[in-house]
């Protein structure tokens, strides 16, 4: 017979969710929203939230490595973000260098490869140099692909694909009859990446904000009110658990 001690019971039930290692999403994409709000709630400047969010990026990468996720795509800077106050934009565009200065050795140890999608050439020189260095250093790693969407916008990505396709047709490198979904995908920044299995957006907003419009056609979406700086491992695990539940349900039909 078991005796219960209700007074000793923790009020908050400890989450003990089990994850199926064989049923992980291969590619997870995240819109890391709520950094500015997190800071403002604490009476801190918005940039303090971005800095805290950067640390959470590192923790999230570690969790992804642990779960053997193949690709993690993070929406770090959208083409719309240029409209923010210049001081905030300047601060954000220095974060890659700071991040890599602190964490590149750890990323190397974890066999992480860094890549980017977006208009890389539209970034300031100092940002490009820091990120290019990390790409070069990690190019032979074959663990997690850590894919930063930097100066990324999905509609522009699609328009650029169309322009490139048109050019290839004019130069007789491609015939319009050959154009299908697979071929079109190859003209996007994400060519040779498989589409995301799971999209996460933090901070309560439930929209795509010009992120991976083509690539998310069949992706599971998961939204949380948690602000990005509070996106701890347990929250990520909740998302992965929910993903696995949905997959199981479909599998049953
Ligand atoms: C600010 C929350 C890491 C979102 C995370 C330039 C907004 C912190 C990087 C990073 C940003 C990018 C490339 C790279 C290594 C690190 C980063 C930006 C913003 C935009 F190779 N965090 N982070 N980049 N934030």
PDB file of C-alpha atoms and ligand atoms in Angstrom:
ATOM      1  CA  UNK A   1       0.000   0.000   0.000  1.00  0.00           C
ATOM      2  CA  UNK A   2       1.329   3.406  -0.874  1.00  0.00           C
ATOM      3  CA  UNK A   3       1.068   6.301   1.515  1.00  0.00           C
ATOM      4  CA  UNK A   4       0.712   9.768   0.093  1.00  0.00           C
ATOM      5  CA  UNK A   5       2.020  12.862   1.816  1.00  0.00           C
ATOM      6  CA  UNK A   6      -0.090  15.602   0.305  1.00  0.00           C
ATOM      7  CA  UNK A   7       1.653  18.324   2.279  1.00  0.00           C
ATOM      8  CA  UNK A   8       4.977  17.386   0.818  1.00  0.00           C
ATOM      9  CA  UNK A   9       3.723  17.258  -2.709  1.00  0.00           C
ATOM     10  CA  UNK A  10       5.168  19.910  -4.955  1.00  0.00           C
ATOM     11  CA  UNK A  11       2.479  22.312  -6.048  1.00  0.00           C
ATOM     12  CA  UNK A  12       3.822  22.516  -9.540  1.00  0.00           C
ATOM     13  CA  UNK A  13       3.744  19.124 -11.122  1.00  0.00           C
ATOM     14  CA  UNK A  14       7.154  18.313 -12.529  1.00  0.00           C
ATOM     15  CA  UNK A  15       6.898  17.751 -16.223  1.00  0.00           C
ATOM     16  CA  UNK A  16       8.163  14.339 -17.091  1.00  0.00           C
ATOM     17  CA  UNK A  17       7.595  14.080 -20.780  1.00  0.00           C
ATOM     18  CA  UNK A  18       9.168  11.314 -22.754  1.00  0.00           C
ATOM     19  CA  UNK A  19      10.567  11.917 -26.185  1.00  0.00           C
ATOM     20  CA  UNK A  20      10.947   9.241 -28.817  1.00  0.00           C
ATOM     21  CA  UNK A  21      14.512   9.458 -30.088  1.00  0.00           C
ATOM     22  CA  UNK A  22      13.536   7.822 -33.378  1.00  0.00           C
ATOM     23  CA  UNK A  23      10.769  10.278 -34.133  1.00  0.00           C
ATOM     24  CA  UNK A  24      12.522  13.633 -33.897  1.00  0.00           C
ATOM     25  CA  UNK A  25      11.873  16.360 -36.445  1.00  0.00           C
ATOM     26  CA  UNK A  26      14.880  16.438 -38.737  1.00  0.00           C
ATOM     27  CA  UNK A  27      14.603  20.159 -39.398  1.00  0.00           C
ATOM     28  CA  UNK A  28      13.308  22.668 -36.822  1.00  0.00           C
ATOM     29  CA  UNK A  29      12.795  26.344 -37.711  1.00  0.00           C
ATOM     30  CA  UNK A  30      12.289  28.991 -35.021  1.00  0.00           C
ATOM     31  CA  UNK A  31      11.005  32.579 -35.012  1.00  0.00           C
ATOM     32  CA  UNK A  32      12.673  33.905 -31.853  1.00  0.00           C
ATOM     33  CA  UNK A  33      10.234  36.641 -30.883  1.00  0.00           C
ATOM     34  CA  UNK A  34       9.775  38.621 -27.659  1.00  0.00           C
ATOM     35  CA  UNK A  35      13.306  39.757 -26.785  1.00  0.00           C
ATOM     36  CA  UNK A  36      12.465  43.464 -26.655  1.00  0.00           C
ATOM     37  CA  UNK A  37       9.329  42.835 -24.622  1.00  0.00           C
ATOM     38  CA  UNK A  38      11.236  40.626 -22.169  1.00  0.00           C
ATOM     39  CA  UNK A  39      13.642  43.519 -21.509  1.00  0.00           C
ATOM     40  CA  UNK A  40      10.951  46.182 -21.274  1.00  0.00           C
ATOM     41  CA  UNK A  41       9.061  44.078 -18.709  1.00  0.00           C
ATOM     42  CA  UNK A  42      12.192  44.336 -16.557  1.00  0.00           C
ATOM     43  CA  UNK A  43      12.759  48.028 -17.143  1.00  0.00           C
ATOM     44  CA  UNK A  44      15.802  47.230 -19.283  1.00  0.00           C
ATOM     45  CA  UNK A  45      16.634  48.600 -22.745  1.00  0.00           C
ATOM     46  CA  UNK A  46      15.427  46.410 -25.629  1.00  0.00           C
ATOM     47  CA  UNK A  47      18.977  45.456 -26.549  1.00  0.00           C
ATOM     48  CA  UNK A  48      19.358  43.715 -23.165  1.00  0.00           C
ATOM     49  CA  UNK A  49      16.675  41.318 -24.393  1.00  0.00           C
ATOM     50  CA  UNK A  50      18.573  40.636 -27.611  1.00  0.00           C
ATOM     51  CA  UNK A  51      21.689  39.835 -25.619  1.00  0.00           C
ATOM     52  CA  UNK A  52      19.779  37.474 -23.329  1.00  0.00           C
ATOM     53  CA  UNK A  53      18.188  35.932 -26.425  1.00  0.00           C
ATOM     54  CA  UNK A  54      21.648  35.221 -27.775  1.00  0.00           C
ATOM     55  CA  UNK A  55      22.446  33.052 -24.768  1.00  0.00           C
ATOM     56  CA  UNK A  56      19.224  31.144 -25.321  1.00  0.00           C
ATOM     57  CA  UNK A  57      20.321  30.500 -28.920  1.00  0.00           C
ATOM     58  CA  UNK A  58      23.372  28.706 -27.529  1.00  0.00           C
ATOM     59  CA  UNK A  59      21.268  26.599 -25.111  1.00  0.00           C
ATOM     60  CA  UNK A  60      18.811  25.748 -27.885  1.00  0.00           C
ATOM     61  CA  UNK A  61      21.632  24.601 -30.161  1.00  0.00           C
ATOM     62  CA  UNK A  62      22.890  22.313 -27.393  1.00  0.00           C
ATOM     63  CA  UNK A  63      19.453  20.778 -26.940  1.00  0.00           C
ATOM     64  CA  UNK A  64      19.117  20.273 -30.697  1.00  0.00           C
ATOM     65  CA  UNK A  65      22.508  18.517 -30.765  1.00  0.00           C
ATOM     66  CA  UNK A  66      21.455  16.309 -27.855  1.00  0.00           C
ATOM     67  CA  UNK A  67      18.302  15.236 -29.690  1.00  0.00           C
ATOM     68  CA  UNK A  68      20.205  14.550 -32.879  1.00  0.00           C
ATOM     69  CA  UNK A  69      18.181  17.102 -34.848  1.00  0.00           C
ATOM     70  CA  UNK A  70      19.792  17.566 -38.269  1.00  0.00           C
ATOM     71  CA  UNK A  71      18.977  21.195 -39.098  1.00  0.00           C
ATOM     72  CA  UNK A  72      18.100  24.165 -36.900  1.00  0.00           C
ATOM     73  CA  UNK A  73      17.066  27.301 -38.799  1.00  0.00           C
ATOM     74  CA  UNK A  74      16.854  30.473 -36.695  1.00  0.00           C
ATOM     75  CA  UNK A  75      15.210  33.702 -37.872  1.00  0.00           C
ATOM     76  CA  UNK A  76      17.736  36.191 -36.504  1.00  0.00           C
ATOM     77  CA  UNK A  77      17.325  39.219 -38.784  1.00  0.00           C
ATOM     78  CA  UNK A  78      14.584  39.880 -41.311  1.00  0.00           C
ATOM     79  CA  UNK A  79      14.723  42.304 -44.208  1.00  0.00           C
ATOM     80  CA  UNK A  80      12.003  44.268 -42.323  1.00  0.00           C
ATOM     81  CA  UNK A  81      14.237  44.669 -39.251  1.00  0.00           C
ATOM     82  CA  UNK A  82      16.128  47.507 -40.995  1.00  0.00           C
ATOM     83  CA  UNK A  83      13.137  49.740 -40.111  1.00  0.00           C
ATOM     84  CA  UNK A  84      13.957  49.571 -36.390  1.00  0.00           C
ATOM     85  CA  UNK A  85      15.867  52.428 -34.704  1.00  0.00           C
ATOM     86  CA  UNK A  86      19.406  52.617 -36.059  1.00  0.00           C
ATOM     87  CA  UNK A  87      20.982  52.137 -32.629  1.00  0.00           C
ATOM     88  CA  UNK A  88      19.070  48.874 -32.144  1.00  0.00           C
ATOM     89  CA  UNK A  89      19.963  47.620 -35.643  1.00  0.00           C
ATOM     90  CA  UNK A  90      23.637  48.446 -35.061  1.00  0.00           C
ATOM     91  CA  UNK A  91      23.596  46.557 -31.788  1.00  0.00           C
ATOM     92  CA  UNK A  92      21.891  43.490 -33.266  1.00  0.00           C
ATOM     93  CA  UNK A  93      24.296  43.320 -36.206  1.00  0.00           C
ATOM     94  CA  UNK A  94      27.207  43.021 -33.766  1.00  0.00           C
ATOM     95  CA  UNK A  95      25.698  40.014 -32.024  1.00  0.00           C
ATOM     96  CA  UNK A  96      27.024  37.390 -34.473  1.00  0.00           C
ATOM     97  CA  UNK A  97      30.596  38.422 -33.722  1.00  0.00           C
ATOM     98  CA  UNK A  98      29.972  38.428 -29.983  1.00  0.00           C
ATOM     99  CA  UNK A  99      28.173  35.085 -30.174  1.00  0.00           C
ATOM    100  CA  UNK A 100      30.943  33.472 -32.181  1.00  0.00           C
ATOM    101  CA  UNK A 101      33.705  34.939 -30.035  1.00  0.00           C
ATOM    102  CA  UNK A 102      32.122  33.265 -27.020  1.00  0.00           C
ATOM    103  CA  UNK A 103      30.684  30.072 -28.445  1.00  0.00           C
ATOM    104  CA  UNK A 104      32.536  29.048 -31.608  1.00  0.00           C
ATOM    105  CA  UNK A 105      34.912  26.700 -29.711  1.00  0.00           C
ATOM    106  CA  UNK A 106      31.909  24.965 -28.152  1.00  0.00           C
ATOM    107  CA  UNK A 107      30.168  24.708 -31.524  1.00  0.00           C
ATOM    108  CA  UNK A 108      33.306  23.095 -32.961  1.00  0.00           C
ATOM    109  CA  UNK A 109      33.407  20.578 -30.096  1.00  0.00           C
ATOM    110  CA  UNK A 110      29.785  19.742 -30.835  1.00  0.00           C
ATOM    111  CA  UNK A 111      30.542  19.215 -34.537  1.00  0.00           C
ATOM    112  CA  UNK A 112      28.110  21.993 -35.557  1.00  0.00           C
ATOM    113  CA  UNK A 113      28.247  23.463 -39.053  1.00  0.00           C
ATOM    114  CA  UNK A 114      27.179  27.087 -39.540  1.00  0.00           C
ATOM    115  CA  UNK A 115      25.376  28.281 -42.647  1.00  0.00           C
ATOM    116  CA  UNK A 116      23.161  31.234 -43.519  1.00  0.00           C
ATOM    117  CA  UNK A 117      20.200  32.019 -45.729  1.00  0.00           C
ATOM    118  CA  UNK A 118      19.250  35.522 -46.843  1.00  0.00           C
ATOM    119  CA  UNK A 119      20.890  38.469 -48.569  1.00  0.00           C
ATOM    120  CA  UNK A 120      24.356  38.025 -47.088  1.00  0.00           C
ATOM    121  CA  UNK A 121      25.894  40.816 -49.165  1.00  0.00           C
ATOM    122  CA  UNK A 122      23.440  43.348 -47.766  1.00  0.00           C
ATOM    123  CA  UNK A 123      24.971  42.962 -44.295  1.00  0.00           C
ATOM    124  CA  UNK A 124      27.684  45.273 -42.931  1.00  0.00           C
ATOM    125  CA  UNK A 125      31.251  44.199 -43.584  1.00  0.00           C
ATOM    126  CA  UNK A 126      32.035  43.456 -39.929  1.00  0.00           C
ATOM    127  CA  UNK A 127      29.019  41.142 -39.638  1.00  0.00           C
ATOM    128  CA  UNK A 128      29.852  39.346 -42.879  1.00  0.00           C
ATOM    129  CA  UNK A 129      33.462  38.821 -41.847  1.00  0.00           C
ATOM    130  CA  UNK A 130      32.577  37.332 -38.463  1.00  0.00           C
ATOM    131  CA  UNK A 131      29.975  34.984 -39.927  1.00  0.00           C
ATOM    132  CA  UNK A 132      32.076  34.015 -42.954  1.00  0.00           C
ATOM    133  CA  UNK A 133      34.921  33.075 -40.634  1.00  0.00           C
ATOM    134  CA  UNK A 134      32.591  30.790 -38.676  1.00  0.00           C
ATOM    135  CA  UNK A 135      31.230  29.226 -41.864  1.00  0.00           C
ATOM    136  CA  UNK A 136      34.778  28.489 -43.044  1.00  0.00           C
ATOM    137  CA  UNK A 137      35.869  27.101 -39.683  1.00  0.00           C
ATOM    138  CA  UNK A 138      32.871  24.771 -39.398  1.00  0.00           C
ATOM    139  CA  UNK A 139      32.455  23.738 -43.029  1.00  0.00           C
ATOM    140  CA  UNK A 140      33.793  20.205 -42.493  1.00  0.00           C
ATOM    141  CA  UNK A 141      31.661  19.498 -39.431  1.00  0.00           C
ATOM    142  CA  UNK A 142      28.903  16.996 -40.109  1.00  0.00           C
ATOM    143  CA  UNK A 143      26.725  17.220 -36.996  1.00  0.00           C
ATOM    144  CA  UNK A 144      23.912  19.727 -36.581  1.00  0.00           C
ATOM    145  CA  UNK A 145      23.525  22.265 -39.383  1.00  0.00           C
ATOM    146  CA  UNK A 146      22.949  25.587 -37.623  1.00  0.00           C
ATOM    147  CA  UNK A 147      21.325  27.739 -40.249  1.00  0.00           C
ATOM    148  CA  UNK A 148      20.952  31.460 -39.481  1.00  0.00           C
ATOM    149  CA  UNK A 149      18.380  33.426 -41.484  1.00  0.00           C
ATOM    150  CA  UNK A 150      20.233  36.748 -41.727  1.00  0.00           C
ATOM    151  CA  UNK A 151      18.783  39.646 -43.684  1.00  0.00           C
ATOM    152  CA  UNK A 152      16.166  37.156 -44.849  1.00  0.00           C
ATOM    153  CA  UNK A 153      12.778  37.781 -46.456  1.00  0.00           C
ATOM    154  CA  UNK A 154      10.792  35.044 -48.116  1.00  0.00           C
ATOM    155  CA  UNK A 155       8.970  37.028 -50.816  1.00  0.00           C
ATOM    156  CA  UNK A 156      12.244  38.532 -52.015  1.00  0.00           C
ATOM    157  CA  UNK A 157      13.766  35.038 -51.983  1.00  0.00           C
ATOM    158  CA  UNK A 158      10.959  33.823 -54.273  1.00  0.00           C
ATOM    159  CA  UNK A 159      11.240  36.820 -56.606  1.00  0.00           C
ATOM    160  CA  UNK A 160      15.010  36.351 -56.870  1.00  0.00           C
ATOM    161  CA  UNK A 161      14.426  32.696 -57.719  1.00  0.00           C
ATOM    162  CA  UNK A 162      12.062  33.698 -60.514  1.00  0.00           C
ATOM    163  CA  UNK A 163      14.571  36.191 -61.910  1.00  0.00           C
ATOM    164  CA  UNK A 164      17.327  33.588 -61.857  1.00  0.00           C
ATOM    165  CA  UNK A 165      15.060  31.031 -63.527  1.00  0.00           C
ATOM    166  CA  UNK A 166      14.210  33.580 -66.225  1.00  0.00           C
ATOM    167  CA  UNK A 167      17.902  34.244 -66.802  1.00  0.00           C
ATOM    168  CA  UNK A 168      18.649  30.521 -67.060  1.00  0.00           C
ATOM    169  CA  UNK A 169      15.835  30.104 -69.575  1.00  0.00           C
ATOM    170  CA  UNK A 170      17.133  33.017 -71.665  1.00  0.00           C
ATOM    171  CA  UNK A 171      20.601  31.507 -71.641  1.00  0.00           C
ATOM    172  CA  UNK A 172      19.114  28.152 -72.655  1.00  0.00           C
ATOM    173  CA  UNK A 173      20.344  26.512 -69.460  1.00  0.00           C
ATOM    174  CA  UNK A 174      16.781  25.585 -68.566  1.00  0.00           C
ATOM    175  CA  UNK A 175      13.551  24.943 -70.431  1.00  0.00           C
ATOM    176  CA  UNK A 176      10.265  26.113 -68.929  1.00  0.00           C
ATOM    177  CA  UNK A 177       8.798  22.620 -69.375  1.00  0.00           C
ATOM    178  CA  UNK A 178      11.385  21.266 -66.952  1.00  0.00           C
ATOM    179  CA  UNK A 179      10.246  23.619 -64.177  1.00  0.00           C
ATOM    180  CA  UNK A 180       8.570  21.736 -61.357  1.00  0.00           C
ATOM    181  CA  UNK A 181       8.413  22.068 -57.552  1.00  0.00           C
ATOM    182  CA  UNK A 182      11.735  20.337 -56.956  1.00  0.00           C
ATOM    183  CA  UNK A 183      13.516  22.434 -59.532  1.00  0.00           C
ATOM    184  CA  UNK A 184      11.997  25.644 -58.204  1.00  0.00           C
ATOM    185  CA  UNK A 185      13.160  24.735 -54.679  1.00  0.00           C
ATOM    186  CA  UNK A 186      16.699  24.534 -55.972  1.00  0.00           C
ATOM    187  CA  UNK A 187      16.604  28.245 -56.781  1.00  0.00           C
ATOM    188  CA  UNK A 188      15.779  29.217 -53.182  1.00  0.00           C
ATOM    189  CA  UNK A 189      18.355  29.963 -50.463  1.00  0.00           C
ATOM    190  CA  UNK A 190      17.371  26.650 -48.903  1.00  0.00           C
ATOM    191  CA  UNK A 191      18.334  24.568 -51.927  1.00  0.00           C
ATOM    192  CA  UNK A 192      19.605  21.132 -50.859  1.00  0.00           C
ATOM    193  CA  UNK A 193      18.004  21.511 -47.389  1.00  0.00           C
ATOM    194  CA  UNK A 194      14.977  19.431 -46.588  1.00  0.00           C
ATOM    195  CA  UNK A 195      11.879  21.431 -45.623  1.00  0.00           C
ATOM    196  CA  UNK A 196      11.281  22.119 -41.905  1.00  0.00           C
ATOM    197  CA  UNK A 197       9.246  19.467 -40.073  1.00  0.00           C
ATOM    198  CA  UNK A 198       8.452  21.815 -37.194  1.00  0.00           C
ATOM    199  CA  UNK A 199       8.108  25.604 -36.940  1.00  0.00           C
ATOM    200  CA  UNK A 200       8.206  27.236 -33.503  1.00  0.00           C
ATOM    201  CA  UNK A 201       7.273  30.863 -32.826  1.00  0.00           C
ATOM    202  CA  UNK A 202       7.610  32.358 -29.357  1.00  0.00           C
ATOM    203  CA  UNK A 203       5.990  35.372 -27.724  1.00  0.00           C
ATOM    204  CA  UNK A 204       2.338  34.748 -28.618  1.00  0.00           C
ATOM    205  CA  UNK A 205       2.320  35.987 -32.208  1.00  0.00           C
ATOM    206  CA  UNK A 206       0.804  33.516 -34.630  1.00  0.00           C
ATOM    207  CA  UNK A 207       1.961  34.572 -38.068  1.00  0.00           C
ATOM    208  CA  UNK A 208       4.817  33.837 -40.439  1.00  0.00           C
ATOM    209  CA  UNK A 209       6.181  37.360 -40.915  1.00  0.00           C
ATOM    210  CA  UNK A 210       7.694  36.562 -44.311  1.00  0.00           C
ATOM    211  CA  UNK A 211       9.623  33.500 -43.084  1.00  0.00           C
ATOM    212  CA  UNK A 212      10.098  30.454 -45.375  1.00  0.00           C
ATOM    213  CA  UNK A 213       6.731  30.828 -47.131  1.00  0.00           C
ATOM    214  CA  UNK A 214       7.450  28.155 -49.743  1.00  0.00           C
ATOM    215  CA  UNK A 215       9.338  25.789 -47.433  1.00  0.00           C
ATOM    216  CA  UNK A 216       6.670  25.636 -44.689  1.00  0.00           C
ATOM    217  CA  UNK A 217       3.925  24.243 -46.940  1.00  0.00           C
ATOM    218  CA  UNK A 218       3.689  20.923 -45.036  1.00  0.00           C
ATOM    219  CA  UNK A 219       5.303  21.928 -41.721  1.00  0.00           C
ATOM    220  CA  UNK A 220       3.746  21.484 -38.267  1.00  0.00           C
ATOM    221  CA  UNK A 221       3.363  24.839 -36.457  1.00  0.00           C
ATOM    222  CA  UNK A 222       3.794  25.265 -32.696  1.00  0.00           C
ATOM    223  CA  UNK A 223       3.188  28.568 -30.923  1.00  0.00           C
ATOM    224  CA  UNK A 224       3.916  29.553 -27.342  1.00  0.00           C
ATOM    225  CA  UNK A 225       3.368  32.684 -25.236  1.00  0.00           C
ATOM    226  CA  UNK A 226       6.834  32.184 -23.713  1.00  0.00           C
ATOM    227  CA  UNK A 227       9.171  35.033 -24.694  1.00  0.00           C
ATOM    228  CA  UNK A 228      12.374  33.966 -26.470  1.00  0.00           C
ATOM    229  CA  UNK A 229      14.729  34.730 -23.522  1.00  0.00           C
ATOM    230  CA  UNK A 230      12.562  32.360 -21.420  1.00  0.00           C
ATOM    231  CA  UNK A 231      12.657  29.561 -24.007  1.00  0.00           C
ATOM    232  CA  UNK A 232      14.296  26.984 -21.761  1.00  0.00           C
ATOM    233  CA  UNK A 233      15.020  23.360 -22.599  1.00  0.00           C
ATOM    234  CA  UNK A 234      11.685  22.231 -21.077  1.00  0.00           C
ATOM    235  CA  UNK A 235       9.775  24.508 -23.437  1.00  0.00           C
ATOM    236  CA  UNK A 236      11.650  23.151 -26.442  1.00  0.00           C
ATOM    237  CA  UNK A 237      10.919  19.629 -25.205  1.00  0.00           C
ATOM    238  CA  UNK A 238       7.205  20.489 -24.947  1.00  0.00           C
ATOM    239  CA  UNK A 239       7.259  21.526 -28.593  1.00  0.00           C
ATOM    240  CA  UNK A 240       9.050  18.315 -29.606  1.00  0.00           C
ATOM    241  CA  UNK A 241       6.609  16.242 -27.566  1.00  0.00           C
ATOM    242  CA  UNK A 242       3.599  17.895 -29.174  1.00  0.00           C
ATOM    243  CA  UNK A 243       5.167  17.328 -32.597  1.00  0.00           C
ATOM    244  CA  UNK A 244       5.550  13.618 -31.829  1.00  0.00           C
ATOM    245  CA  UNK A 245       1.947  13.385 -30.590  1.00  0.00           C
ATOM    246  CA  UNK A 246       0.670  14.904 -33.828  1.00  0.00           C
ATOM    247  CA  UNK A 247       2.770  12.532 -35.911  1.00  0.00           C
ATOM    248  CA  UNK A 248       1.436   9.558 -33.958  1.00  0.00           C
ATOM    249  CA  UNK A 249      -2.147  10.680 -34.501  1.00  0.00           C
ATOM    250  CA  UNK A 250      -1.698  10.944 -38.262  1.00  0.00           C
ATOM    251  CA  UNK A 251       0.152   7.634 -38.293  1.00  0.00           C
ATOM    252  CA  UNK A 252      -2.877   5.933 -36.750  1.00  0.00           C
ATOM    253  CA  UNK A 253      -5.198   6.703 -39.643  1.00  0.00           C
TER     254      UNK A 253
HETATM  255  C1  LIG B   1      18.892  38.976 -31.699  1.00  0.00           C
HETATM  256  C2  LIG B   1      17.440  36.511 -30.565  1.00  0.00           C
HETATM  257  C3  LIG B   1      22.960  34.976 -32.559  1.00  0.00           C
HETATM  258  C4  LIG B   1      17.007  37.191 -31.811  1.00  0.00           C
HETATM  259  C5  LIG B   1      18.831  35.997 -30.620  1.00  0.00           C
HETATM  260  C6  LIG B   1      22.385  39.712 -36.801  1.00  0.00           C
HETATM  261  C7  LIG B   1      17.489  38.615 -32.062  1.00  0.00           C
HETATM  262  C8  LIG B   1      19.882  37.071 -30.538  1.00  0.00           C
HETATM  263  C9  LIG B   1      23.250  35.417 -33.835  1.00  0.00           C
HETATM  264  C10 LIG B   1      24.212  34.836 -34.773  1.00  0.00           C
HETATM  265  C11 LIG B   1      20.723  37.686 -32.828  1.00  0.00           C
HETATM  266  C12 LIG B   1      24.057  35.003 -36.147  1.00  0.00           C
HETATM  267  C13 LIG B   1      24.965  34.437 -37.037  1.00  0.00           C
HETATM  268  C14 LIG B   1      26.020  33.716 -36.551  1.00  0.00           C
HETATM  269  C15 LIG B   1      26.197  33.524 -35.205  1.00  0.00           C
HETATM  270  C16 LIG B   1      25.292  34.098 -34.322  1.00  0.00           C
HETATM  271  C17 LIG B   1      22.411  36.519 -34.032  1.00  0.00           C
HETATM  272  C18 LIG B   1      21.375  38.285 -35.058  1.00  0.00           C
HETATM  273  C19 LIG B   1      20.590  38.498 -33.934  1.00  0.00           C
HETATM  274  C20 LIG B   1      21.182  39.155 -36.246  1.00  0.00           C
HETATM  275  F1  LIG B   1      26.892  33.147 -37.400  1.00  0.00           F
HETATM  276  N1  LIG B   1      22.006  35.726 -32.015  1.00  0.00           N
HETATM  277  N2  LIG B   1      21.664  36.689 -32.902  1.00  0.00           N
HETATM  278  N3  LIG B   1      22.274  37.298 -35.118  1.00  0.00           N
HETATM  279  N4  LIG B   1      19.904  37.908 -31.723  1.00  0.00           N
END
